[in-house]
Amino acid sequence: MCNPYLIAMHSTENKIIEDIGYFDETFVIGQDCDLNFRIGKKGYKFLYIPEAKVYHHRRGNTKSFSTQMFRYGSWMVKLFKKHKGIVRWYAFIPAFAILITIIWDRTFFKI
């Protein structure tokens, strides 16, 4: 399997990575987001290739998917604390939807 970061590092002769630093190994999840944010913050540009395809491993059931999403969310808090400018308003939509669902459920469907 091809690692896109190795290709980028090779093609730029490590200039960008030497300038901004390597992956932050304190992150369990979100290392790529952290690296990309630091690259952009230093003024480097990204190449967008619309024909590129990315394949993601999908979890086999709802429980494992929910666990994965919870882990992502937990680590994104650390990412947001490190890079305060990375947070966008729409990042809070899932949490807001859950909160509304809980309030709605407790208000209208008392058991």
PDB file of C-alpha atoms in Angstrom:
ATOM      1  CA  MET A   1       0.000   0.000   0.000  1.00  0.00           C
ATOM      2  CA  CYS A   2       1.269   3.431  -0.924  1.00  0.00           C
ATOM      3  CA  ASN A   3       1.727   6.069   1.771  1.00  0.00           C
ATOM      4  CA  PRO A   4       0.925   9.550   0.366  1.00  0.00           C
ATOM      5  CA  TYR A   5       3.050  11.265   3.010  1.00  0.00           C
ATOM      6  CA  LEU A   6       6.132   9.354   1.902  1.00  0.00           C
ATOM      7  CA  ILE A   7       5.504  10.417  -1.695  1.00  0.00           C
ATOM      8  CA  ALA A   8       5.120  14.049  -0.627  1.00  0.00           C
ATOM      9  CA  MET A   9       8.236  13.887   1.526  1.00  0.00           C
ATOM     10  CA  HIS A  10      10.243  12.309  -1.286  1.00  0.00           C
ATOM     11  CA  SER A  11       9.038  14.690  -3.968  1.00  0.00           C
ATOM     12  CA  THR A  12       9.910  17.780  -1.925  1.00  0.00           C
ATOM     13  CA  GLU A  13      13.158  16.298  -0.612  1.00  0.00           C
ATOM     14  CA  ASN A  14      11.918  16.630   2.970  1.00  0.00           C
ATOM     15  CA  LYS A  15      11.973  20.452   2.791  1.00  0.00           C
ATOM     16  CA  ILE A  16       8.456  20.888   4.144  1.00  0.00           C
ATOM     17  CA  ILE A  17       8.770  18.218   6.815  1.00  0.00           C
ATOM     18  CA  GLU A  18      12.104  19.624   7.984  1.00  0.00           C
ATOM     19  CA  ASP A  19      10.518  23.078   8.142  1.00  0.00           C
ATOM     20  CA  ILE A  20       7.377  22.170  10.080  1.00  0.00           C
ATOM     21  CA  GLY A  21       8.417  18.996  11.907  1.00  0.00           C
ATOM     22  CA  TYR A  22       7.266  15.423  11.745  1.00  0.00           C
ATOM     23  CA  PHE A  23       4.028  13.822  12.894  1.00  0.00           C
ATOM     24  CA  ASP A  24       3.107  14.714  16.467  1.00  0.00           C
ATOM     25  CA  GLU A  25       3.452  11.308  18.099  1.00  0.00           C
ATOM     26  CA  THR A  26       1.401  12.366  21.113  1.00  0.00           C
ATOM     27  CA  PHE A  27      -1.707  11.997  18.936  1.00  0.00           C
ATOM     28  CA  VAL A  28      -3.224   8.538  18.638  1.00  0.00           C
ATOM     29  CA  ILE A  29      -5.740   9.813  16.065  1.00  0.00           C
ATOM     30  CA  GLY A  30      -5.528  13.004  14.029  1.00  0.00           C
ATOM     31  CA  GLN A  31      -1.800  13.021  13.276  1.00  0.00           C
ATOM     32  CA  ASP A  32      -2.551  13.713   9.605  1.00  0.00           C
ATOM     33  CA  CYS A  33      -4.883  16.620  10.440  1.00  0.00           C
ATOM     34  CA  ASP A  34      -2.249  18.124  12.735  1.00  0.00           C
ATOM     35  CA  LEU A  35       0.467  17.777  10.094  1.00  0.00           C
ATOM     36  CA  ASN A  36      -1.736  19.243   7.353  1.00  0.00           C
ATOM     37  CA  PHE A  37      -2.767  22.164   9.539  1.00  0.00           C
ATOM     38  CA  ARG A  38       0.870  22.968  10.348  1.00  0.00           C
ATOM     39  CA  ILE A  39       1.807  22.735   6.654  1.00  0.00           C
ATOM     40  CA  GLY A  40      -0.959  25.179   5.691  1.00  0.00           C
ATOM     41  CA  LYS A  41      -0.179  27.503   8.586  1.00  0.00           C
ATOM     42  CA  LYS A  42       3.393  27.862   7.310  1.00  0.00           C
ATOM     43  CA  GLY A  43       2.030  29.037   3.970  1.00  0.00           C
ATOM     44  CA  TYR A  44       2.570  25.918   1.896  1.00  0.00           C
ATOM     45  CA  LYS A  45      -0.061  25.104  -0.695  1.00  0.00           C
ATOM     46  CA  PHE A  46      -1.853  21.790  -1.197  1.00  0.00           C
ATOM     47  CA  LEU A  47      -2.374  20.117  -4.523  1.00  0.00           C
ATOM     48  CA  TYR A  48      -5.942  19.032  -5.161  1.00  0.00           C
ATOM     49  CA  ILE A  49      -6.379  16.129  -7.549  1.00  0.00           C
ATOM     50  CA  PRO A  50     -10.099  15.558  -8.233  1.00  0.00           C
ATOM     51  CA  GLU A  51      -9.443  12.198  -9.883  1.00  0.00           C
ATOM     52  CA  ALA A  52      -7.698  10.812  -6.790  1.00  0.00           C
ATOM     53  CA  LYS A  53      -9.538   8.081  -4.907  1.00  0.00           C
ATOM     54  CA  VAL A  54      -9.282   7.377  -1.205  1.00  0.00           C
ATOM     55  CA  TYR A  55     -10.511   4.146   0.305  1.00  0.00           C
ATOM     56  CA  HIS A  56     -11.500   3.931   3.952  1.00  0.00           C
ATOM     57  CA  HIS A  57     -12.039   0.797   5.982  1.00  0.00           C
ATOM     58  CA  ARG A  58     -15.637   0.693   7.125  1.00  0.00           C
ATOM     59  CA  ARG A  59     -16.467  -0.839  10.473  1.00  0.00           C
ATOM     60  CA  GLY A  60     -18.520  -4.009  10.343  1.00  0.00           C
ATOM     61  CA  ASN A  61     -21.279  -3.021  12.746  1.00  0.00           C
ATOM     62  CA  THR A  62     -22.850  -0.051  14.500  1.00  0.00           C
ATOM     63  CA  LYS A  63     -21.111  -0.688  17.816  1.00  0.00           C
ATOM     64  CA  SER A  64     -17.590  -0.712  16.355  1.00  0.00           C
ATOM     65  CA  PHE A  65     -18.425   2.309  14.176  1.00  0.00           C
ATOM     66  CA  SER A  66     -19.732   4.202  17.221  1.00  0.00           C
ATOM     67  CA  THR A  67     -16.602   3.320  19.190  1.00  0.00           C
ATOM     68  CA  GLN A  68     -14.429   4.557  16.327  1.00  0.00           C
ATOM     69  CA  MET A  69     -16.354   7.839  16.057  1.00  0.00           C
ATOM     70  CA  PHE A  70     -16.150   8.367  19.834  1.00  0.00           C
ATOM     71  CA  ARG A  71     -12.371   7.880  19.696  1.00  0.00           C
ATOM     72  CA  TYR A  72     -12.108  10.314  16.778  1.00  0.00           C
ATOM     73  CA  GLY A  73     -14.128  12.893  18.656  1.00  0.00           C
ATOM     74  CA  SER A  74     -12.081  12.474  21.827  1.00  0.00           C
ATOM     75  CA  TRP A  75      -8.816  13.044  19.993  1.00  0.00           C
ATOM     76  CA  MET A  76     -10.215  15.936  17.992  1.00  0.00           C
ATOM     77  CA  VAL A  77     -10.585  17.826  21.289  1.00  0.00           C
ATOM     78  CA  LYS A  78      -6.794  17.666  21.666  1.00  0.00           C
ATOM     79  CA  LEU A  79      -6.363  18.786  18.056  1.00  0.00           C
ATOM     80  CA  PHE A  80      -8.758  21.715  18.584  1.00  0.00           C
ATOM     81  CA  LYS A  81      -6.838  22.760  21.718  1.00  0.00           C
ATOM     82  CA  LYS A  82      -3.529  22.683  19.848  1.00  0.00           C
ATOM     83  CA  HIS A  83      -4.843  24.525  16.783  1.00  0.00           C
ATOM     84  CA  LYS A  84      -7.556  26.889  17.933  1.00  0.00           C
ATOM     85  CA  GLY A  85      -8.146  28.189  14.387  1.00  0.00           C
ATOM     86  CA  ILE A  86      -9.004  24.739  13.063  1.00  0.00           C
ATOM     87  CA  VAL A  87     -12.422  24.605  14.721  1.00  0.00           C
ATOM     88  CA  ARG A  88     -15.269  25.489  12.411  1.00  0.00           C
ATOM     89  CA  TRP A  89     -18.869  26.089  13.451  1.00  0.00           C
ATOM     90  CA  TYR A  90     -20.100  22.908  11.735  1.00  0.00           C
ATOM     91  CA  ALA A  91     -17.841  20.756  13.917  1.00  0.00           C
ATOM     92  CA  PHE A  92     -20.445  21.119  16.661  1.00  0.00           C
ATOM     93  CA  ILE A  93     -23.457  19.977  14.607  1.00  0.00           C
ATOM     94  CA  PRO A  94     -23.245  16.293  15.697  1.00  0.00           C
ATOM     95  CA  ALA A  95     -23.002  17.215  19.393  1.00  0.00           C
ATOM     96  CA  PHE A  96     -25.854  19.698  19.006  1.00  0.00           C
ATOM     97  CA  ALA A  97     -28.003  17.069  17.256  1.00  0.00           C
ATOM     98  CA  ILE A  98     -27.392  14.578  20.070  1.00  0.00           C
ATOM     99  CA  LEU A  99     -28.255  17.184  22.687  1.00  0.00           C
ATOM    100  CA  ILE A 100     -31.502  18.104  20.893  1.00  0.00           C
ATOM    101  CA  THR A 101     -32.389  14.408  20.588  1.00  0.00           C
ATOM    102  CA  ILE A 102     -31.861  13.844  24.322  1.00  0.00           C
ATOM    103  CA  ILE A 103     -33.915  16.915  25.262  1.00  0.00           C
ATOM    104  CA  TRP A 104     -36.667  15.980  22.791  1.00  0.00           C
ATOM    105  CA  ASP A 105     -36.764  12.399  24.082  1.00  0.00           C
ATOM    106  CA  ARG A 106     -36.989  13.465  27.732  1.00  0.00           C
ATOM    107  CA  THR A 107     -39.605  16.120  27.008  1.00  0.00           C
ATOM    108  CA  PHE A 108     -42.033  14.263  24.772  1.00  0.00           C
ATOM    109  CA  PHE A 109     -41.509  10.611  25.524  1.00  0.00           C
ATOM    110  CA  LYS A 110     -41.523  10.286  29.285  1.00  0.00           C
ATOM    111  CA  ILE A 111     -41.685   6.660  30.310  1.00  0.00           C
TER     112      ILE A 111
END
